[in-house]
Short mmCIF file of C-alpha atoms and ligand atoms in Angstrom, two decimals:
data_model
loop_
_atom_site.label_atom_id
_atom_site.label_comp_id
_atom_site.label_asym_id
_atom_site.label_seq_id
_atom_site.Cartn_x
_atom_site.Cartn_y
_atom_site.Cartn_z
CA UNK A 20 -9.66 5.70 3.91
CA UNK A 21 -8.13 3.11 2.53
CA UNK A 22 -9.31 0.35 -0.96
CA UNK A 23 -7.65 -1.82 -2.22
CA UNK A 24 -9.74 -4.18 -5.28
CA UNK A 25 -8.67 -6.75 -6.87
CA UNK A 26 -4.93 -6.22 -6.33
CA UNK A 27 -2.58 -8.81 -8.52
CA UNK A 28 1.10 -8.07 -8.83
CA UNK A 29 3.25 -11.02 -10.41
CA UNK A 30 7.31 -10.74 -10.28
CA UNK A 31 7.99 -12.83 -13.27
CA UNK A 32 6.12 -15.92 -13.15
CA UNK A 33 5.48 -15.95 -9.51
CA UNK A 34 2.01 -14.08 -8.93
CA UNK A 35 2.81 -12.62 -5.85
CA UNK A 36 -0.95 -11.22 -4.39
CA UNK A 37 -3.94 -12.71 -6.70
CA UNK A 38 -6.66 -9.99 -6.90
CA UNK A 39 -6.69 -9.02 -3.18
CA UNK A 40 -9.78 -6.86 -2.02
CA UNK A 41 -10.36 -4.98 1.34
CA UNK A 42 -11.11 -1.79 2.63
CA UNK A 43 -9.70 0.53 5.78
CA UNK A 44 -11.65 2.82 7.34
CA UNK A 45 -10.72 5.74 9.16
CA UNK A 46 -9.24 5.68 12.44
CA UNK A 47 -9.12 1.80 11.96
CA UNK A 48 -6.13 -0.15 13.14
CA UNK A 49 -5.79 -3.03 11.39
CA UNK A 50 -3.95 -5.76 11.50
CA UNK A 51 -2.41 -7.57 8.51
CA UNK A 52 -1.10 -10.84 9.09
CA UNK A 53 0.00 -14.02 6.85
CA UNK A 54 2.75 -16.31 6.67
CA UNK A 55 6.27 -15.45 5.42
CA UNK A 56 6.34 -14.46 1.82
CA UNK A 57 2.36 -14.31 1.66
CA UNK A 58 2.08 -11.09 0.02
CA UNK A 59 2.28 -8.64 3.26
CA UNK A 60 5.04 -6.18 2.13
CA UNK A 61 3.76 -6.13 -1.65
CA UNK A 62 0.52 -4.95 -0.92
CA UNK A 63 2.31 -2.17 1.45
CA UNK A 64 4.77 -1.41 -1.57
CA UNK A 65 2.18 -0.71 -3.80
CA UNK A 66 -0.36 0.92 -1.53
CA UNK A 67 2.96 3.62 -0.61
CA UNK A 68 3.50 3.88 -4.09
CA UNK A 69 6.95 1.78 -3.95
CA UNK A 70 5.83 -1.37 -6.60
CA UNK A 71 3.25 -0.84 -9.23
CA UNK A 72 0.68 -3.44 -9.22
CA UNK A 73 0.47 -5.62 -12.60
CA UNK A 74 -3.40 -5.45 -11.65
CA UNK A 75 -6.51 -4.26 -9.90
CA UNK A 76 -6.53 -0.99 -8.24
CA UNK A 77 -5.81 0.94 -4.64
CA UNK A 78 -6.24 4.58 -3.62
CA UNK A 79 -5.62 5.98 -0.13
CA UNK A 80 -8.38 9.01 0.78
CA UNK A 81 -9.73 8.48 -2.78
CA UNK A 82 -6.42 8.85 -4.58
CA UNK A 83 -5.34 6.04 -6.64
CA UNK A 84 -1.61 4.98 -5.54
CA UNK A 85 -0.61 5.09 -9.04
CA UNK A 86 -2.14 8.00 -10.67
CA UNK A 87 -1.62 10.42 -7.87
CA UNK A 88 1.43 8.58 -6.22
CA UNK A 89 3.33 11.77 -4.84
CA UNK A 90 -0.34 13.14 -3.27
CA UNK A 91 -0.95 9.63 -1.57
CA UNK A 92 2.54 9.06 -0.03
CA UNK A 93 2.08 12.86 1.34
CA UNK A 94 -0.78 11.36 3.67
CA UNK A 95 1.22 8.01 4.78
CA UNK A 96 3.76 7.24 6.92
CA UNK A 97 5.28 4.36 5.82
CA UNK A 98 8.18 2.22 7.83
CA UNK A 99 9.42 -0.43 5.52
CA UNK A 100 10.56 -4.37 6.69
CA UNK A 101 13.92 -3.35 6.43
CA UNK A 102 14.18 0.12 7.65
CA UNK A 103 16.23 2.00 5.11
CA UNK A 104 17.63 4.67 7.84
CA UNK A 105 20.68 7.01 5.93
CA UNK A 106 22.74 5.92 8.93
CA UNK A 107 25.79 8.71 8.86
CA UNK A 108 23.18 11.17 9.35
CA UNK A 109 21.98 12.68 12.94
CA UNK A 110 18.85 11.56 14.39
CA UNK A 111 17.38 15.46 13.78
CA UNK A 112 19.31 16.00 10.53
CA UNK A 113 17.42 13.37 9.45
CA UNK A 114 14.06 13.96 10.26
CA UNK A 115 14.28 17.65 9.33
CA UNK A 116 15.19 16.11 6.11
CA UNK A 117 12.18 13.53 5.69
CA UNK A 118 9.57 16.34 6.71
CA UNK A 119 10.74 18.77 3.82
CA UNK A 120 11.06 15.77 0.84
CA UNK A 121 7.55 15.34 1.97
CA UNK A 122 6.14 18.83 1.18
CA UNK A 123 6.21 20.21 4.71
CA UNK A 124 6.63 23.83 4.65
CA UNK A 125 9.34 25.51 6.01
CA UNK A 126 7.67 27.62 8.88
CA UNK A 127 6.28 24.30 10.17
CA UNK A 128 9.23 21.77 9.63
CA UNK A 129 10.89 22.51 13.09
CA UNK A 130 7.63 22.23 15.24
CA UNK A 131 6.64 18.77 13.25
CA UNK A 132 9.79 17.73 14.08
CA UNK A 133 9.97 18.78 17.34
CA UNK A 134 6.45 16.46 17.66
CA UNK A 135 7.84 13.34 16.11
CA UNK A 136 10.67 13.41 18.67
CA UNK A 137 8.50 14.01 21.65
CA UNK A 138 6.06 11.51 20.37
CA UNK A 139 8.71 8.76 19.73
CA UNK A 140 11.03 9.78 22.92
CA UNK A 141 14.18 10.41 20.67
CA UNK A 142 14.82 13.87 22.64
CA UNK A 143 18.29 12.05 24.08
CA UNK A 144 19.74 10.87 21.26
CA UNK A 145 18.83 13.65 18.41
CA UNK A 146 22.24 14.92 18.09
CA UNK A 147 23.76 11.56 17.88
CA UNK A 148 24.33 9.44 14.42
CA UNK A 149 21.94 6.97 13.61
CA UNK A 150 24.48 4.11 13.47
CA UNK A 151 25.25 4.77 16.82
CA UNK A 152 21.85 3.73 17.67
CA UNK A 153 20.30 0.34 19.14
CA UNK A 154 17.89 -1.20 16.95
CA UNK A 155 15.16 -0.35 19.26
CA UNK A 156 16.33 3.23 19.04
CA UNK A 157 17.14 2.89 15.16
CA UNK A 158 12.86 1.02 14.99
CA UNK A 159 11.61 4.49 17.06
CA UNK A 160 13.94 6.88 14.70
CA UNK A 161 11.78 4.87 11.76
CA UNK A 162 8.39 5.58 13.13
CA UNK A 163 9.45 9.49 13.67
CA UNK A 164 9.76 9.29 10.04
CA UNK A 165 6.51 8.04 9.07
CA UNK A 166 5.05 10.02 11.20
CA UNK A 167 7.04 13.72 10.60
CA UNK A 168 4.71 14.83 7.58
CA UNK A 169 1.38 14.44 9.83
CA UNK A 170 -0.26 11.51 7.97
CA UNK A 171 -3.11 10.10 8.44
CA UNK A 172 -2.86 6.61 7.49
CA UNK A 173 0.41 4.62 8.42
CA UNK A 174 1.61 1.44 6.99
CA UNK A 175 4.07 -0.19 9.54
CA UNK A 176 5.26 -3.77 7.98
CA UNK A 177 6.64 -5.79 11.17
CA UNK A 178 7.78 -2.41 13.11
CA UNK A 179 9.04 -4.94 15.85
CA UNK A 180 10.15 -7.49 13.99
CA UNK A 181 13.78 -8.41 15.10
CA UNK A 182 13.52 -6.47 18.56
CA UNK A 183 14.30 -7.68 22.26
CA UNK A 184 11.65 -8.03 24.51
CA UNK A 185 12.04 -4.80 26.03
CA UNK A 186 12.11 -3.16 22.73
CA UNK A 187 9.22 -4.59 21.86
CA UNK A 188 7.42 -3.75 24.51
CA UNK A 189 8.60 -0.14 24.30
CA UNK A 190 7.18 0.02 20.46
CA UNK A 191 4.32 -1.55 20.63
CA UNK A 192 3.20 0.93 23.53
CA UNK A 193 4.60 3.62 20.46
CA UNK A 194 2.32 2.18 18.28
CA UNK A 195 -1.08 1.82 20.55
CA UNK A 196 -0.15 5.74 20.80
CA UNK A 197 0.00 6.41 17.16
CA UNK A 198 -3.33 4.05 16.77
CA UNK A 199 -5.40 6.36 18.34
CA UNK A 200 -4.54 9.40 15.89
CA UNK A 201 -4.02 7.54 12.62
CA UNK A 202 -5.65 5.03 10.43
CA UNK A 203 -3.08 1.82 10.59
CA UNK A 204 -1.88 -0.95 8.53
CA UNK A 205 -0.02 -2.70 10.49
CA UNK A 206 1.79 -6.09 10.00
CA UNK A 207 3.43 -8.51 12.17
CA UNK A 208 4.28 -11.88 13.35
CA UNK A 209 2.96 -11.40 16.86
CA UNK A 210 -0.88 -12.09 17.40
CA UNK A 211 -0.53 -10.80 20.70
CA UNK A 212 0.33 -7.36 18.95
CA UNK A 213 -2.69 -7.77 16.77
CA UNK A 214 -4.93 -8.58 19.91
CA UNK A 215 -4.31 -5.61 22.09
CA UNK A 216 -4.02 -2.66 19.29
CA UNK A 217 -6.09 -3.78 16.22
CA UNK A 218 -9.51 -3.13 15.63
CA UNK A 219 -9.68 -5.70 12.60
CA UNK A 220 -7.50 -8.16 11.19
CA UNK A 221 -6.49 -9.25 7.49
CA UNK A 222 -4.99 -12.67 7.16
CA UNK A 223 -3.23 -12.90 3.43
CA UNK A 224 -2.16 -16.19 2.08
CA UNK A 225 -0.55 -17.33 -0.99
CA UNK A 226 -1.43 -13.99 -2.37
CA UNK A 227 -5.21 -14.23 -1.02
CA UNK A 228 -7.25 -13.00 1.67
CA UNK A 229 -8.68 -16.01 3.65
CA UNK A 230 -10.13 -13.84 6.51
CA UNK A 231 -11.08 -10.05 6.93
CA UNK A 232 -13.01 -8.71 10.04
CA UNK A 233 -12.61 -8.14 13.94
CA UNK A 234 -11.31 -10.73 16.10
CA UNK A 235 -14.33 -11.79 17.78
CA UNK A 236 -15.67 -12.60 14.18
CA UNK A 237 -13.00 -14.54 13.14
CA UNK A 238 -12.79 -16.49 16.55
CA UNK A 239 -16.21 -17.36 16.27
CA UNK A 240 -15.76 -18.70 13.06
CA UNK A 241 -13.48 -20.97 13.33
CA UNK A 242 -13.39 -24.59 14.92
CA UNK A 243 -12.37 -24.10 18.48
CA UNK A 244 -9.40 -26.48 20.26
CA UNK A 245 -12.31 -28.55 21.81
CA UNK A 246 -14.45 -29.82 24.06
CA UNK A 247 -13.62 -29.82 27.81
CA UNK A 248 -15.88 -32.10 30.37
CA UNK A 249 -15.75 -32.26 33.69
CA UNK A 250 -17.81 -35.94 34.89
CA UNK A 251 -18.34 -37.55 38.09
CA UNK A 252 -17.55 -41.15 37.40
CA UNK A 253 -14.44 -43.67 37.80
CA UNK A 254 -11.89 -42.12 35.60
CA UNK A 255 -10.82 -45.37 33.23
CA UNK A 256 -14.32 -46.67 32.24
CA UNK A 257 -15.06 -43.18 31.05
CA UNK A 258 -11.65 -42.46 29.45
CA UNK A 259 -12.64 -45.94 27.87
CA UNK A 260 -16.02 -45.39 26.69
CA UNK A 261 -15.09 -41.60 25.38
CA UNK A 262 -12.53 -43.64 23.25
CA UNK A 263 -15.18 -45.99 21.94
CA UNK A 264 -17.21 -43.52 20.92
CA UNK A 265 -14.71 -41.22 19.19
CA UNK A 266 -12.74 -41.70 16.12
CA UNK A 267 -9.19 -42.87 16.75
CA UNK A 268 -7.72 -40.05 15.66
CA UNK A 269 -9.30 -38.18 17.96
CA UNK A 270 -7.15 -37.52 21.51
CA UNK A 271 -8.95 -37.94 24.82
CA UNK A 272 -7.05 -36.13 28.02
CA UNK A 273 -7.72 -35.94 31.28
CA UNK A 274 -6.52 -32.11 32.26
CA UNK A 275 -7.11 -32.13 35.48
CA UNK A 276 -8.52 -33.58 38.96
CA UNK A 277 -10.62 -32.19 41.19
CA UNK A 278 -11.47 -34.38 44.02
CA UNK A 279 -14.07 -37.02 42.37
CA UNK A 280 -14.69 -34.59 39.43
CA UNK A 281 -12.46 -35.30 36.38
CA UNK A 282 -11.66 -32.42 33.54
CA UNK A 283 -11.56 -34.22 29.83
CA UNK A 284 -10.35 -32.74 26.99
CA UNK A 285 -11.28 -34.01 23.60
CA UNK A 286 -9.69 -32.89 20.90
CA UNK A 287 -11.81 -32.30 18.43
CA UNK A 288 -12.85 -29.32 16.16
CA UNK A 289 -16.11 -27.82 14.77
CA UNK A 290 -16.02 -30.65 11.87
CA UNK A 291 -17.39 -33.08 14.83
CA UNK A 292 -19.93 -31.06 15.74
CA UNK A 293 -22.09 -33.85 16.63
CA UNK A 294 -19.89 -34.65 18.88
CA UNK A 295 -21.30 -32.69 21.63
CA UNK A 296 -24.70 -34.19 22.12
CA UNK A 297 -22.94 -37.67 21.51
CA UNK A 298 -20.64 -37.18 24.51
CA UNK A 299 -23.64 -35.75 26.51
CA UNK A 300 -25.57 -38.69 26.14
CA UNK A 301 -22.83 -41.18 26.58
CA UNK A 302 -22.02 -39.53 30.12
CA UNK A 303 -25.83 -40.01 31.13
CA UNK A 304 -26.54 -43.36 29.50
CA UNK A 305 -23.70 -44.82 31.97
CA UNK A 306 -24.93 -43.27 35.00
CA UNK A 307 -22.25 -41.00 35.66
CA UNK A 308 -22.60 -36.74 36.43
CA UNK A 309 -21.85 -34.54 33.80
CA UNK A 310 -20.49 -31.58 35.28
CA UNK A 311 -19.60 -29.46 32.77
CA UNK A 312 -19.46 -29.14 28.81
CA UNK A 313 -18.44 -26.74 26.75
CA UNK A 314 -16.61 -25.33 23.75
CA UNK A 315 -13.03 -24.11 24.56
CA UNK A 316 -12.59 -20.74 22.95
CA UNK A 317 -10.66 -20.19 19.82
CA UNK A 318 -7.95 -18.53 19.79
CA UNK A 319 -6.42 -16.06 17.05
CA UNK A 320 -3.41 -18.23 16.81
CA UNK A 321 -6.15 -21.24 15.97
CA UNK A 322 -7.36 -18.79 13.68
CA UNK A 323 -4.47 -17.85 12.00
CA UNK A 324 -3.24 -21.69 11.99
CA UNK A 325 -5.98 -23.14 10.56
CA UNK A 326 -6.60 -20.88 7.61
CA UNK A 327 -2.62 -21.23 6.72
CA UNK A 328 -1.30 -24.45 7.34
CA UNK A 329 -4.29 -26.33 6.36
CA UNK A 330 -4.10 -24.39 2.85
CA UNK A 331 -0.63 -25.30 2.58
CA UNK A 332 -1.20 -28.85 3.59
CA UNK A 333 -3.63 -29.14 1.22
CA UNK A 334 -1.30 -27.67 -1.36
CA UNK A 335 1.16 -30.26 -0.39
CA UNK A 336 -1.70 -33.15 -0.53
CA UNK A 337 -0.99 -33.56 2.78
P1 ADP B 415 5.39 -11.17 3.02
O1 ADP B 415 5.73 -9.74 3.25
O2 ADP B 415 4.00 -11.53 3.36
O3 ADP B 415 6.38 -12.09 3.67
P2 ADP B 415 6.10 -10.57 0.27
O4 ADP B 415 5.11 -9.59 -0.19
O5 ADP B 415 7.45 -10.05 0.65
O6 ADP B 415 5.50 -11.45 1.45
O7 ADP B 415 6.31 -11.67 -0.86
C1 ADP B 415 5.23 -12.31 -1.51
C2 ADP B 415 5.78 -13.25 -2.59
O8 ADP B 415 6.41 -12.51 -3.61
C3 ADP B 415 6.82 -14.21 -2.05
O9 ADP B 415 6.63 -15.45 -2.68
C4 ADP B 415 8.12 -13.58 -2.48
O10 ADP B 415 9.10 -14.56 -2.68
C5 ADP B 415 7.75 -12.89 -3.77
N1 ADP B 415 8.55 -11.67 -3.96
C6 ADP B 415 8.59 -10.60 -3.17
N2 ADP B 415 9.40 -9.64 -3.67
C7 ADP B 415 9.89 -10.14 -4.83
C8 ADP B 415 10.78 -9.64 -5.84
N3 ADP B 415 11.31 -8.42 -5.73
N4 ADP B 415 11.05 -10.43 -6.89
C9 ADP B 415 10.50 -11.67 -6.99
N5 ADP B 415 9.63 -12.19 -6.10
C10 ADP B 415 9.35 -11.44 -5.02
MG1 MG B 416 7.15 -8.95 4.45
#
């Protein structure tokens, strides 16, 4: 539904995305994450037709976004970062207004209308002014828009961005409704967002993708938080001999006690991979039960981490 190749814009000097490639399908949600000021809302701009990319190419049900703009925003619903909402006009003023600048016809503008409201629970507040509204009212009075012309494919950039807790919760529920009928982009600062409602995941950074494809995939890639073991034995000489074996920059933890059983955790991340058979042995050679070993999962937030901050600390020379 959705390709995007090679996709470089530059404002000025600053090169802004750097030949991004990825594809949507349909009925995909996915989720399109990356540090502030990674390239998030420029790829949206230019996939809605907003910016024109200074190179590569995108098209939206096989229409390029720049050769057939006005066709390709007809099948997107877009809600922008900053919501540009024309706030002295009435919640149904307004959305009678979107649906006919996007080519609804007449006979069908009231019903489509109608269906936005329902969809986004706006039916109390359609006769009031939008800058009357909360911003959790304003956020659902955005996502009527995108969706008033039907789309198929939205592009929501941080729909709950800025939101209380209730509000949030409130939207995102919106938006696990609006998943299951449209193909989504959808980006955010909230991996809990992107676990529960996306079906694959995008991280952008610096203007580059460094990861594209389901959570589970990405998890399993990545180096996990560490290794937890569990050992019968007197806590201090193994706490002692786990720090002779591992590099000192490598934390040992007891987590927790369990009658004579002790719970380790040793901090260390795929890059020690070794590591595993070397505590194994250790725990035998001295006599003492091993219990348990194992891997502690990954986490998208590890994910997410790891691919951007080590990038930037690299940048850095850190
Ligand atoms: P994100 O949405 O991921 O936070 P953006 O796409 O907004 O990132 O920005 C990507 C980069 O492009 C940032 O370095 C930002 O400063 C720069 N940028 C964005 N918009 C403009 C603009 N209108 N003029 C100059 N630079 C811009
Ligand atoms: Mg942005």
């Amino acid at each position: 539904m959705i390709e995007v190749e090679r996709l470089e814009k530059t404002y000025g000097f600053a090169r802004a995305l750097r030949g991004i490639s990825f594809s949507v399908q349909n009925g995909e949600v996915l989720g399109f994450l990356g540090p502030n000021g990674a390239g998030k809302s420029t790829t949206m701009k230019i996939l809605t037709g907003y910016l024109l990319p200074t190179g590569g190419r995108a098209s939206v049900d096989g229409l390029d976004v720049v050769e057939r703009s006005l066709e390709v925003r007809r099948r997107i619903g877009y809600l922008p970062e900053s919501t540009p909402l024309y706030a002295d006009m009435r919640v149904d003023d307004y959305l009678r207004f979107c649906a006919e600048i996007r080519g609804v016809p007449r006979s069908r503008r009231k019903a489509q209308v109608a269906r936005a409201v329902e969809r986004c629970r706006l039916e109390r507040v359609t006769g009031k002014n939008i800058v009357e509204l909360s911003k959790g009212y304003k956020q659902r009075v955005g996502l009527a828009q995108a969706i008033v012309h039907e789309p198929p494919v939205l592009i929501l950039d941080e729909p709950t961005s800025g939101l209380d807790p209730n509000q949030i919760v409130e939207v995102r529920k919106l938006i696990a409704e609006l998943g299951e009928q449209h193909t989504v982009i959808l980006s955010t600062h909230y991996l809990q967002e992107v676990e529960k409602s996306c079906t694959r995941v995008v991280i952008v950074h610096q203007g580059e993708i460094v990861a594209d494809g389901t959570q589970q995939q990405l998890v399993a890639q990545q180096p996990s938080g560490g290794v937890l073991l569990t050992v019968r034995g007197p806590e201090q000489a193994v706490l002692s001999q786990l720090r002779e074996l591992l590099p000192a920059d490598v934390p040992v933890a007891v987590t927790a006690r369990d009658g004579d059983r002790v719970h380790y955790r040793v901090a260390v991340d795929r890059q020690n991979a070794p590591v595993d058979e070397a505590l194994a042995r250790l725990v035998v050679k001295n006599g003492w039960d091993l219990l348990e070993l194992r891997r502690e999962a990954a986490t998208l937030e590890d994910v997410f981490r790891n691919l951007t901050l080590r990038a930037q600390q690299e940048a850095v020379g850190a």
